[in-house]
CSV table of C-alpha atoms in Angstrom, one decimal:
chain,number,residue,atom,x,y,z
A,1,MET,CA,-49.4,29.6,-18.3
A,2,ARG,CA,-49.5,29.9,-14.3
A,3,TRP,CA,-46.5,29.1,-11.8
A,4,LYS,CA,-49.1,27.0,-9.7
A,5,GLU,CA,-49.6,24.3,-12.5
A,6,LEU,CA,-45.7,24.8,-14.5
A,7,LEU,CA,-44.6,23.6,-10.8
A,8,CYS,CA,-46.5,20.6,-10.3
A,9,PRO,CA,-44.7,17.9,-8.0
A,10,ASP,CA,-46.6,15.4,-8.8
A,11,ARG,CA,-45.6,12.2,-10.2
A,12,ILE,CA,-46.8,10.0,-13.1
A,13,ARG,CA,-47.2,7.4,-10.5
A,14,ASP,CA,-48.2,8.5,-7.4
A,15,TYR,CA,-46.0,8.5,-4.0
A,16,LYS,CA,-46.4,9.3,-0.7
A,17,GLY,CA,-43.3,9.0,1.6
A,18,ARG,CA,-44.3,6.1,4.9
A,19,PRO,CA,-45.8,8.5,7.4
A,20,GLY,CA,-43.5,9.4,10.1
A,21,SER,CA,-40.0,9.0,8.3
A,22,GLY,CA,-38.9,12.5,9.6
A,23,ASP,CA,-38.1,13.0,5.5
A,24,LEU,CA,-38.3,16.7,5.1
A,25,ARG,CA,-37.3,17.2,1.9
A,26,THR,CA,-39.5,18.7,-0.9
A,27,GLU,CA,-40.4,16.4,-4.2
A,28,PHE,CA,-38.2,18.6,-6.6
A,29,GLU,CA,-35.2,17.8,-3.9
A,30,LYS,CA,-36.8,13.8,-3.9
A,31,ASP,CA,-35.8,14.3,-7.6
A,32,TYR,CA,-32.0,15.3,-7.4
A,33,HIS,CA,-31.3,12.3,-4.8
A,34,ARG,CA,-32.8,9.8,-7.7
A,35,ILE,CA,-31.2,10.8,-10.0
A,36,ILE,CA,-27.2,11.1,-8.6
A,37,GLY,CA,-28.1,7.9,-7.1
A,38,SER,CA,-28.9,6.1,-11.4
A,39,ALA,CA,-26.7,4.3,-12.6
A,40,SER,CA,-27.5,6.2,-16.2
A,41,PHE,CA,-26.4,9.1,-15.0
A,42,ARG,CA,-23.0,7.4,-13.8
A,43,ARG,CA,-22.6,6.4,-16.6
A,44,LEU,CA,-22.3,9.9,-18.4
A,45,GLN,CA,-18.5,8.8,-16.6
A,46,ASP,CA,-17.4,7.7,-19.7
A,47,LYS,CA,-19.3,9.8,-22.3
A,48,THR,CA,-17.8,12.4,-24.6
A,49,GLN,CA,-18.7,15.5,-24.4
A,50,VAL,CA,-16.8,16.9,-27.7
A,51,PHE,CA,-13.2,14.5,-27.6
A,52,PRO,CA,-13.9,10.9,-27.6
A,53,LEU,CA,-12.5,8.6,-25.1
A,54,ASP,CA,-9.7,11.6,-24.3
A,55,LYS,CA,-7.8,10.2,-21.4
A,56,SER,CA,-6.9,13.7,-19.9
A,57,ASP,CA,-9.1,13.7,-16.8
A,58,PHE,CA,-8.6,18.0,-17.3
A,59,ILE,CA,-10.8,17.4,-20.7
A,60,ARG,CA,-14.8,17.7,-20.2
A,61,THR,CA,-17.2,14.4,-20.1
A,62,ARG,CA,-20.3,14.6,-20.4
A,63,LEU,CA,-20.8,14.3,-16.7
A,64,THR,CA,-18.9,17.2,-16.0
A,65,HIS,CA,-20.8,19.0,-18.3
A,66,SER,CA,-23.9,18.4,-16.6
A,67,LEU,CA,-22.6,19.3,-13.2
A,68,GLU,CA,-22.0,22.9,-14.3
A,69,VAL,CA,-24.4,23.3,-16.8
A,70,SER,CA,-26.6,22.4,-13.6
A,71,SER,CA,-25.0,25.1,-11.3
A,72,PHE,CA,-25.9,27.5,-13.8
A,73,ALA,CA,-28.9,26.6,-14.1
A,74,LYS,CA,-29.4,26.8,-10.3
A,75,SER,CA,-27.6,30.0,-10.8
A,76,LEU,CA,-30.1,31.3,-13.3
A,77,GLY,CA,-33.0,30.2,-11.1
A,78,GLN,CA,-31.9,32.2,-8.4
A,79,ASN,CA,-31.4,35.3,-10.6
A,80,ILE,CA,-35.1,34.3,-12.6
A,81,SER,CA,-36.9,34.4,-9.4
A,82,GLU,CA,-35.5,37.3,-7.2
A,83,GLN,CA,-36.1,39.8,-11.0
A,84,ILE,CA,-39.3,38.4,-10.7
A,85,LEU,CA,-40.6,38.9,-6.5
A,86,ARG,CA,-38.2,41.9,-6.8
A,87,ASN,CA,-40.3,43.9,-9.6
A,88,GLY,CA,-43.6,42.4,-8.4
A,89,LYS,CA,-43.9,40.8,-12.1
A,90,ASP,CA,-45.9,38.5,-11.4
A,91,PRO,CA,-48.2,37.9,-8.3
A,92,ASP,CA,-48.4,34.0,-9.2
A,93,PHE,CA,-45.4,33.6,-8.0
A,94,GLN,CA,-44.7,33.0,-4.5
A,95,PRO,CA,-41.6,33.4,-2.6
A,96,SER,CA,-41.8,29.8,-1.7
A,97,CYS,CA,-41.6,29.9,-5.5
A,98,LYS,CA,-38.2,30.4,-5.7
A,99,ALA,CA,-36.7,27.2,-4.1
A,100,ASP,CA,-38.8,25.3,-6.5
A,101,VAL,CA,-37.7,26.6,-9.1
A,102,CYS,CA,-33.6,26.5,-8.7
A,103,ASP,CA,-34.2,23.4,-7.0
A,104,ILE,CA,-35.7,22.2,-10.3
A,105,LEU,CA,-33.4,23.6,-12.6
A,106,GLN,CA,-30.4,22.4,-11.0
A,107,CYS,CA,-31.5,18.6,-12.0
A,108,ALA,CA,-32.6,19.5,-15.3
A,109,GLY,CA,-29.1,20.2,-16.1
A,110,LEU,CA,-28.2,16.8,-14.4
A,111,LEU,CA,-30.5,15.7,-16.3
A,112,HIS,CA,-30.3,17.1,-20.0
A,113,ASP,CA,-27.8,15.2,-21.8
A,114,ILE,CA,-28.8,11.7,-19.7
A,115,GLY,CA,-30.2,10.4,-23.0
A,116,ASN,CA,-27.5,10.7,-25.2
A,117,PRO,CA,-25.5,8.1,-27.0
A,118,PRO,CA,-21.8,7.4,-27.1
A,119,PHE,CA,-19.5,9.8,-28.8
A,120,GLY,CA,-21.1,12.7,-28.3
A,121,HIS,CA,-23.6,14.7,-30.3
A,122,PHE,CA,-21.5,12.6,-33.4
A,123,GLY,CA,-23.7,9.3,-31.8
A,124,GLU,CA,-27.1,10.8,-33.2
A,125,THR,CA,-25.8,11.8,-36.2
A,126,ALA,CA,-24.7,8.9,-36.7
A,127,ILE,CA,-28.1,6.8,-35.3
A,128,ARG,CA,-30.2,9.4,-37.8
A,129,ASP,CA,-27.9,8.9,-40.7
A,130,TRP,CA,-28.4,5.0,-40.5
A,131,PHE,CA,-32.1,5.0,-40.2
A,132,ARG,CA,-32.8,6.9,-42.8
A,133,ARG,CA,-30.1,4.6,-44.4
A,134,ASN,CA,-31.8,1.5,-43.8
A,135,LEU,CA,-35.4,1.5,-42.8
A,136,PRO,CA,-36.2,0.8,-46.3
A,137,LEU,CA,-33.9,-2.0,-46.7
A,138,LEU,CA,-35.3,-3.7,-43.6
A,139,THR,CA,-38.1,-5.5,-44.6
A,140,TRP,CA,-40.6,-7.0,-42.2
A,141,LYS,CA,-43.4,-10.1,-43.5
A,142,GLY,CA,-41.4,-9.1,-47.3
A,143,LYS,CA,-41.8,-5.5,-47.4
A,144,PRO,CA,-39.8,-2.7,-46.6
A,145,LEU,CA,-39.8,-1.0,-43.0
A,146,THR,CA,-40.8,2.1,-44.8
A,147,GLU,CA,-44.4,0.8,-46.2
A,148,VAL,CA,-45.3,-1.1,-42.4
A,149,LEU,CA,-44.0,1.5,-40.1
A,150,SER,CA,-46.4,4.5,-39.6
A,151,LEU,CA,-45.2,7.9,-40.5
A,152,GLN,CA,-44.6,9.6,-37.0
A,153,MET,CA,-42.6,5.7,-35.9
A,154,GLN,CA,-40.2,6.2,-38.9
A,155,GLU,CA,-39.5,10.0,-38.0
A,156,ASP,CA,-38.9,9.1,-35.2
A,157,PHE,CA,-36.0,7.4,-35.8
A,158,ARG,CA,-34.9,9.8,-38.9
A,159,ASN,CA,-34.6,12.4,-36.6
A,160,PHE,CA,-33.2,10.6,-33.3
A,161,GLU,CA,-32.7,13.1,-30.5
A,162,GLY,CA,-30.7,12.6,-27.2
A,163,ASN,CA,-33.3,14.9,-25.7
A,164,THR,CA,-36.3,13.2,-26.3
A,165,GLN,CA,-34.4,9.7,-25.4
A,166,ALA,CA,-33.5,11.7,-22.2
A,167,LEU,CA,-37.4,11.9,-21.5
A,168,ARG,CA,-37.6,8.2,-21.9
A,169,LEU,CA,-35.1,6.9,-20.4
A,170,VAL,CA,-36.4,8.9,-16.9
A,171,THR,CA,-39.8,7.6,-17.7
A,172,LYS,CA,-39.9,4.1,-18.2
A,173,LEU,CA,-36.6,2.7,-19.0
A,174,HIS,CA,-34.6,3.5,-15.2
A,175,TYR,CA,-36.1,0.6,-14.5
A,176,LEU,CA,-36.4,1.7,-10.6
A,177,VAL,CA,-39.1,0.2,-9.2
A,178,ASP,CA,-41.4,-0.3,-12.3
A,179,ALA,CA,-42.1,0.4,-15.6
A,180,HIS,CA,-42.1,4.5,-14.7
A,181,GLY,CA,-38.5,4.6,-14.8
A,182,MET,CA,-37.1,7.5,-11.6
A,183,ASN,CA,-41.0,8.5,-11.7
A,184,LEU,CA,-40.0,11.8,-11.3
A,185,THR,CA,-41.8,14.8,-11.4
A,186,LYS,CA,-43.6,16.2,-14.2
A,187,ALA,CA,-42.5,20.3,-13.1
A,188,LEU,CA,-38.9,18.1,-13.6
A,189,LEU,CA,-40.0,16.7,-17.1
A,190,GLY,CA,-41.3,19.6,-18.2
A,191,THR,CA,-38.4,21.5,-17.6
A,192,ILE,CA,-36.1,18.8,-20.0
A,193,ILE,CA,-38.7,19.0,-23.1
A,194,LYS,CA,-37.0,21.7,-25.2
A,195,TYR,CA,-38.8,21.0,-28.1
A,196,PRO,CA,-42.5,20.1,-27.0
A,197,VAL,CA,-43.8,18.7,-30.7
A,198,SER,CA,-43.4,15.3,-32.3
A,199,SER,CA,-41.4,13.9,-35.1
A,200,THR,CA,-43.7,15.3,-37.3
A,201,MET,CA,-44.0,19.0,-36.3
A,202,ILE,CA,-40.0,19.4,-36.4
A,203,ASP,CA,-40.5,22.8,-39.0
A,204,LYS,CA,-36.3,24.2,-38.4
A,205,ARG,CA,-37.6,27.2,-41.3
A,206,SER,CA,-40.4,28.1,-39.1
A,207,GLY,CA,-38.0,30.8,-36.5
A,208,ASP,CA,-40.1,29.2,-33.9
A,209,ILE,CA,-37.2,27.8,-31.1
A,210,ARG,CA,-39.9,25.1,-30.1
A,211,THR,CA,-40.2,23.3,-33.7
A,212,LYS,CA,-36.3,23.0,-33.7
A,213,LYS,CA,-36.5,19.7,-33.2
A,214,MET,CA,-38.9,16.6,-31.8
A,215,GLY,CA,-39.1,16.8,-28.1
A,216,TYR,CA,-40.9,12.8,-27.2
A,217,PHE,CA,-41.4,9.5,-29.6
A,218,TYR,CA,-44.5,8.1,-31.0
A,219,ALA,CA,-44.1,5.4,-27.4
A,220,ASP,CA,-44.4,8.0,-25.1
A,221,ARG,CA,-46.9,10.6,-26.8
A,222,GLU,CA,-49.2,9.3,-23.3
A,223,VAL,CA,-46.4,10.2,-21.2
A,224,PHE,CA,-45.9,14.1,-23.0
A,225,ASP,CA,-49.7,14.5,-23.1
A,226,GLU,CA,-50.0,14.1,-18.8
A,227,ILE,CA,-47.3,16.0,-18.2
A,228,GLN,CA,-48.3,18.8,-20.6
A,229,ARG,CA,-52.0,18.8,-18.9
A,230,SER,CA,-50.6,18.7,-15.3
A,231,THR,CA,-47.9,22.0,-16.0
A,232,GLY,CA,-50.4,23.5,-18.1
A,233,THR,CA,-48.2,24.1,-21.4
A,234,TYR,CA,-50.2,22.1,-23.6
A,235,GLY,CA,-47.7,22.3,-27.2
A,236,LYS,CA,-46.0,25.0,-25.2
A,237,ARG,CA,-42.6,25.4,-24.0
A,238,HIS,CA,-42.0,25.1,-20.4
A,239,PRO,CA,-40.2,28.5,-19.1
A,240,LEU,CA,-37.8,26.6,-17.3
A,241,ALA,CA,-37.3,24.9,-20.3
A,242,PHE,CA,-35.7,28.6,-21.7
A,243,ALA,CA,-33.1,28.4,-18.4
A,244,LEU,CA,-32.1,25.2,-18.6
A,245,GLU,CA,-31.3,25.7,-22.9
A,246,ALA,CA,-29.2,28.7,-21.2
A,247,ALA,CA,-27.4,27.1,-19.1
A,248,ASP,CA,-26.4,24.8,-21.4
A,249,ASP,CA,-25.4,27.0,-23.7
A,250,ILE,CA,-23.0,29.0,-21.4
A,251,ALA,CA,-21.6,25.9,-20.5
A,252,TYR,CA,-20.5,24.2,-23.6
A,253,LYS,CA,-20.1,27.7,-25.2
A,254,THR,CA,-17.3,29.0,-23.0
A,255,ALA,CA,-15.9,25.1,-21.7
A,256,ASP,CA,-15.2,24.0,-25.7
A,257,ILE,CA,-13.0,27.0,-26.0
A,258,GLU,CA,-11.3,25.8,-23.0
A,259,ASP,CA,-10.6,22.0,-24.2
A,260,ALA,CA,-9.9,23.2,-27.5
A,261,TYR,CA,-6.6,25.3,-25.9
A,262,LYS,CA,-5.6,22.5,-23.4
A,263,LYS,CA,-6.1,19.7,-26.6
A,264,GLY,CA,-3.5,22.3,-29.0
A,265,CYS,CA,-6.6,22.9,-31.3
A,266,ILE,CA,-6.3,27.0,-30.9
A,267,THR,CA,-3.6,29.1,-29.2
A,268,TYR,CA,-4.1,32.2,-27.1
A,269,ASP,CA,-3.2,34.7,-30.0
A,270,ARG,CA,-5.1,32.6,-32.4
A,271,LEU,CA,-8.2,33.0,-29.9
A,272,VAL,CA,-7.5,36.5,-29.3
A,273,ARG,CA,-7.3,37.2,-33.1
A,274,GLU,CA,-10.2,35.1,-34.0
A,275,LEU,CA,-12.7,37.1,-31.1
A,276,GLU,CA,-11.5,40.4,-32.1
A,277,GLU,CA,-11.8,39.9,-36.1
A,278,PHE,CA,-15.5,38.0,-35.9
A,279,ARG,CA,-18.1,40.2,-37.6
A,280,PRO,CA,-16.4,43.2,-36.9
A,281,GLN,CA,-19.7,45.7,-38.0
A,282,GLU,CA,-21.5,44.2,-34.9
A,283,GLN,CA,-19.4,44.6,-31.9
A,284,ASP,CA,-20.5,47.3,-29.6
A,285,ASP,CA,-18.9,48.5,-26.3
A,286,GLU,CA,-19.2,45.1,-23.9
A,287,TYR,CA,-18.0,42.9,-26.8
A,288,ARG,CA,-14.7,44.7,-26.8
A,289,ARG,CA,-14.5,45.0,-23.3
A,290,MET,CA,-15.0,41.2,-23.3
A,291,VAL,CA,-12.2,40.6,-25.9
A,292,GLY,CA,-9.6,42.9,-23.5
A,293,SER,CA,-10.7,41.5,-20.5
A,294,LEU,CA,-9.1,38.4,-22.3
A,295,ARG,CA,-5.6,40.3,-22.8
A,296,TYR,CA,-5.7,42.2,-20.0
A,297,ARG,CA,-5.6,38.9,-17.8
A,298,TYR,CA,-3.0,37.5,-19.8
A,299,GLU,CA,-1.2,40.7,-18.9
A,300,ARG,CA,-1.8,39.3,-15.3
A,301,ALA,CA,-0.7,36.6,-15.8
A,302,LEU,CA,2.9,37.9,-16.5
A,303,GLU,CA,3.2,40.5,-14.3
A,304,LYS,CA,2.5,37.4,-11.6
A,305,GLY,CA,4.9,34.6,-13.2
A,306,MET,CA,3.3,33.0,-14.0
A,307,ASN,CA,4.5,29.6,-16.1
A,308,ALA,CA,1.8,28.7,-18.2
A,309,PRO,CA,0.1,32.5,-18.4
A,310,GLU,CA,-1.7,32.1,-21.7
A,311,GLY,CA,-3.6,29.1,-20.2
A,312,ASN,CA,-4.2,31.2,-17.1
A,313,ALA,CA,-5.5,34.2,-19.1
A,314,VAL,CA,-7.7,31.6,-20.8
A,315,GLN,CA,-9.4,29.6,-17.7
A,316,ASN,CA,-10.1,32.8,-15.7
A,317,TRP,CA,-11.6,34.6,-18.7
A,318,ALA,CA,-14.0,31.4,-19.5
A,319,VAL,CA,-15.1,31.3,-15.6
A,320,GLN,CA,-16.2,35.8,-16.0
A,321,VAL,CA,-17.7,35.7,-19.8
A,322,GLN,CA,-19.6,32.8,-17.5
A,323,GLY,CA,-20.8,35.1,-15.0
A,324,GLN,CA,-21.7,38.0,-17.3
A,325,MET,CA,-23.5,35.4,-19.6
A,326,ILE,CA,-25.8,34.5,-16.8
A,327,ARG,CA,-26.3,38.0,-16.6
A,328,ALA,CA,-27.9,38.1,-20.1
A,329,ALA,CA,-29.6,35.7,-19.9
A,330,THR,CA,-31.8,36.8,-17.0
A,331,ASP,CA,-31.9,39.9,-18.0
A,332,GLY,CA,-33.5,37.9,-22.1
A,333,PHE,CA,-36.1,36.5,-19.4
A,334,MET,CA,-36.6,39.1,-17.2
A,335,ARG,CA,-37.5,41.2,-21.1
A,336,ASN,CA,-39.1,38.6,-22.9
A,337,TYR,CA,-41.1,37.3,-19.6
A,338,GLU,CA,-44.7,38.2,-20.7
A,339,ALA,CA,-44.0,36.1,-24.2
A,340,ILE,CA,-42.7,33.3,-22.5
A,341,MET,CA,-45.5,32.8,-20.3
A,342,GLU,CA,-48.2,33.1,-23.7
A,343,GLY,CA,-45.7,30.3,-25.2
A,344,GLU,CA,-44.9,32.9,-27.6
A,345,TYR,CA,-41.3,33.4,-27.5
A,346,LYS,CA,-39.6,31.7,-29.8
A,347,THR,CA,-35.6,32.0,-29.6
A,348,ASP,CA,-32.9,32.2,-26.8
A,349,LEU,CA,-32.4,34.0,-23.7
A,350,PHE,CA,-29.5,36.2,-25.5
A,351,ALA,CA,-31.2,37.4,-28.7
A,352,GLY,CA,-30.7,40.7,-28.7
A,353,ALA,CA,-28.8,40.8,-25.2
A,354,PRO,CA,-24.9,42.6,-25.3
A,355,GLY,CA,-24.1,38.8,-24.6
A,356,ALA,CA,-25.2,38.1,-27.8
A,357,LEU,CA,-22.4,37.8,-30.5
A,358,MET,CA,-19.8,36.5,-27.7
A,359,MET,CA,-21.8,33.4,-28.0
A,360,ASP,CA,-21.6,33.1,-31.5
A,361,ALA,CA,-18.2,34.2,-32.0
A,362,LEU,CA,-17.5,31.6,-29.1
A,363,GLY,CA,-20.0,28.9,-31.1
A,364,ASP,CA,-18.2,29.7,-34.5
A,365,ILE,CA,-14.4,29.0,-33.4
A,366,ALA,CA,-15.6,25.9,-30.8
A,367,TYR,CA,-16.5,24.9,-35.0
A,368,ARG,CA,-14.0,25.6,-36.1
A,369,PHE,CA,-11.1,24.6,-34.1
A,370,ALA,CA,-12.6,21.5,-32.0
A,371,PHE,CA,-15.4,19.9,-33.8
A,372,ILE,CA,-13.9,19.9,-37.4
A,373,SER,CA,-10.1,19.6,-36.2
A,374,GLY,CA,-8.4,16.6,-37.9
A,375,PRO,CA,-8.0,14.5,-34.3
A,376,ILE,CA,-12.1,15.1,-34.0
A,377,LEU,CA,-12.7,13.9,-37.6
A,378,LYS,CA,-10.6,10.9,-37.2
A,379,LEU,CA,-12.1,9.8,-34.1
A,380,GLU,CA,-15.6,10.0,-35.9
A,381,LEU,CA,-14.7,7.8,-38.1
A,382,GLY,CA,-14.1,5.2,-35.8
A,383,ALA,CA,-17.0,5.8,-34.1
A,384,GLY,CA,-19.1,5.8,-37.9
A,385,ALA,CA,-17.8,2.1,-37.4
A,386,ILE,CA,-18.9,1.3,-34.6
A,387,PHE,CA,-22.5,2.9,-34.8
A,388,GLU,CA,-22.9,0.8,-38.3
A,389,PHE,CA,-21.7,-2.4,-37.0
A,390,LEU,CA,-23.6,-2.1,-34.3
A,391,LEU,CA,-26.7,-0.6,-35.3
A,392,SER,CA,-26.6,-3.5,-37.8
A,393,ARG,CA,-26.4,-6.1,-36.3
A,394,PHE,CA,-28.5,-5.5,-33.4
A,395,ALA,CA,-31.9,-3.9,-35.8
A,396,ASP,CA,-31.2,-7.0,-38.0
A,397,ALA,CA,-32.1,-9.3,-35.1
A,398,ALA,CA,-34.6,-6.9,-33.4
A,399,VAL,CA,-37.2,-7.0,-36.6
A,400,HIS,CA,-38.3,-10.8,-35.7
A,401,TYR,CA,-37.7,-10.6,-31.9
A,402,ASP,CA,-40.7,-11.7,-30.2
A,403,THR,CA,-42.6,-13.1,-33.3
A,404,ASP,CA,-43.6,-16.1,-35.1
A,405,GLU,CA,-40.4,-15.5,-37.3
A,406,PRO,CA,-37.0,-17.9,-36.3
A,407,LEU,CA,-33.9,-16.1,-35.9
A,408,THR,CA,-31.0,-17.6,-36.3
A,409,ALA,CA,-29.1,-18.6,-33.5
A,410,MET,CA,-26.4,-15.2,-34.5
A,411,GLN,CA,-28.9,-13.4,-33.9
A,412,GLU,CA,-30.8,-15.0,-30.8
A,413,LYS,CA,-27.0,-14.3,-29.1
A,414,LEU,CA,-27.8,-10.9,-30.1
A,415,MET,CA,-30.3,-10.5,-28.8
A,416,SER,CA,-29.3,-12.5,-25.4
A,417,ILE,CA,-26.8,-9.9,-24.6
A,418,LEU,CA,-29.3,-7.3,-25.2
A,419,SER,CA,-30.2,-5.5,-21.3
A,420,ASP,CA,-32.6,-7.3,-19.4
A,421,ASN,CA,-33.9,-4.6,-17.7
A,422,TYR,CA,-34.9,-2.9,-21.9
A,423,LYS,CA,-36.3,-6.0,-22.9
A,424,ALA,CA,-38.7,-6.4,-19.8
A,425,ILE,CA,-39.5,-2.3,-20.3
A,426,TYR,CA,-40.3,-3.8,-24.1
A,427,HIS,CA,-42.7,-6.4,-23.0
A,428,ILE,CA,-44.3,-4.8,-20.6
A,429,TYR,CA,-45.3,-1.8,-23.6
A,430,ALA,CA,-45.5,-4.4,-25.6
A,431,ASP,CA,-48.3,-6.5,-24.0
A,432,GLY,CA,-51.7,-6.4,-26.2
A,433,GLN,CA,-50.4,-4.1,-29.0
A,434,ASP,CA,-50.3,-4.4,-32.9
A,435,GLU,CA,-47.8,-6.2,-34.6
A,436,VAL,CA,-46.0,-2.5,-36.2
A,437,THR,CA,-46.1,-1.3,-32.7
A,438,LYS,CA,-44.3,-3.8,-31.6
A,439,LEU,CA,-41.7,-3.6,-34.5
A,440,TYR,CA,-41.3,-0.2,-33.5
A,441,LEU,CA,-41.1,-1.3,-30.3
A,442,ARG,CA,-38.4,-3.5,-31.0
A,443,LEU,CA,-36.2,-0.5,-32.9
A,444,LEU,CA,-36.6,1.4,-30.6
A,445,LEU,CA,-34.8,-1.2,-28.1
A,446,VAL,CA,-32.1,-1.4,-30.2
A,447,THR,CA,-31.8,2.4,-29.7
A,448,ASP,CA,-32.6,1.8,-26.4
A,449,GLU,CA,-29.6,0.1,-25.8
A,450,ILE,CA,-27.2,2.1,-28.1
A,451,CYS,CA,-28.0,4.8,-26.3
A,452,GLY,CA,-27.0,3.1,-22.6
A,453,MET,CA,-24.0,2.6,-24.1
A,454,THR,CA,-20.9,3.8,-22.9
A,455,ASP,CA,-18.5,5.2,-25.0
A,456,SER,CA,-15.5,3.1,-23.9
A,457,TYR,CA,-18.5,-0.1,-23.4
A,458,ALA,CA,-19.3,0.7,-27.1
A,459,LYS,CA,-15.5,0.2,-28.6
A,460,GLU,CA,-14.7,-3.7,-26.8
A,461,LEU,CA,-18.4,-4.4,-27.8
A,462,TYR,CA,-17.5,-4.0,-31.4
A,463,ARG,CA,-14.2,-5.0,-31.0
A,464,GLU,CA,-15.3,-8.7,-29.3
A,465,LEU,CA,-18.4,-8.9,-31.9
A,466,SER,CA,-15.9,-8.5,-34.7
A,467,GLY,CA,-13.8,-9.8,-33.9
A,468,VAL,CA,-11.0,-7.6,-34.1
């Protein structure tokens, strides 16, 4: 892969600013303004990161998380670009590439969760589980959908991904001017595709990170193919996708610990003990220094007479860890530069790096003390009931929408409250398609609607439609 193609500034729909407009922004800077000015981005302020419907203004939402990822991603872009230029690592990487890399990664951080449904990662699980159970039960002309839809169409729903929905949202659903969504640059679109395979090519046991999940829906295969051709990736991961993933890992693993502490899921003393006891046989000097730094920061907070020394220590320590992880990810990118550029690198940037064990420890602690804590599980059970209700009602109505089959009065009302923009996109892409493809697109219309909901809206709609 070559940077000239990887940093492709073209858009799927050709766009040229008005001559003499005085707009001196690069195409990637224009992407940034398109994103932050979008309703889809604003909705992230009412979408769960870890703690659903939390009333504290301290706890992170998808919006604040995305802003943090954007910041870390840009920092990684700066570090990696400087290393490439200083070491003369790649003559194809010119000094002008640095600004483009930073802008692309900054935008990618803003976008990486924009397709996620309400109620955090549980929302993705709920959608997948619903379709796995109900595809055989839904019928079309007397046949179960498992006998009507193609394998890839079915697998798209059984393996539903918010990351895949993000690509669909920004290339189609965000009806800004036409059916091309935000019409962002192809370099940016390539960066947000973490898994450049279809739903039928998922192989979690391959050892290759790019086949861990799916990266595009059957409905969006032509968009995916165009991005691949323009960026020269052809089934390989865009190198900047590794940096984006590292930024996401750094943001959520440190933030989850900080939020879990703030919510009372884990105490300072327990955090120190968990870190000290995590896989002791693998701990090196760097890991022990990082744990020691947490204790040091607590002692310093005591000396300064702070009212909440434990909280101060955890927050300041998280910032320190973030800085160290950015350096570790930069080192991982440069150590594996040739393999990454050849599309042969198979894991994340922390593999084999000094910070790898700390990343594992933070992930394990957050999972046990936050993700499977009692309050979270109760909220997820409630969210599960919302997804079950909404998916059942809307999917039942959508199967016969836009066909010769009559809808019941209830089904007509349900379809009428779906987003007019999403329905318009459905009709544009369904035009001229066969019956099976139209059926598949109608089911996607349902997941498009659900994913576009905020936590509060999904909860309120459930209450209204269920008569609660």
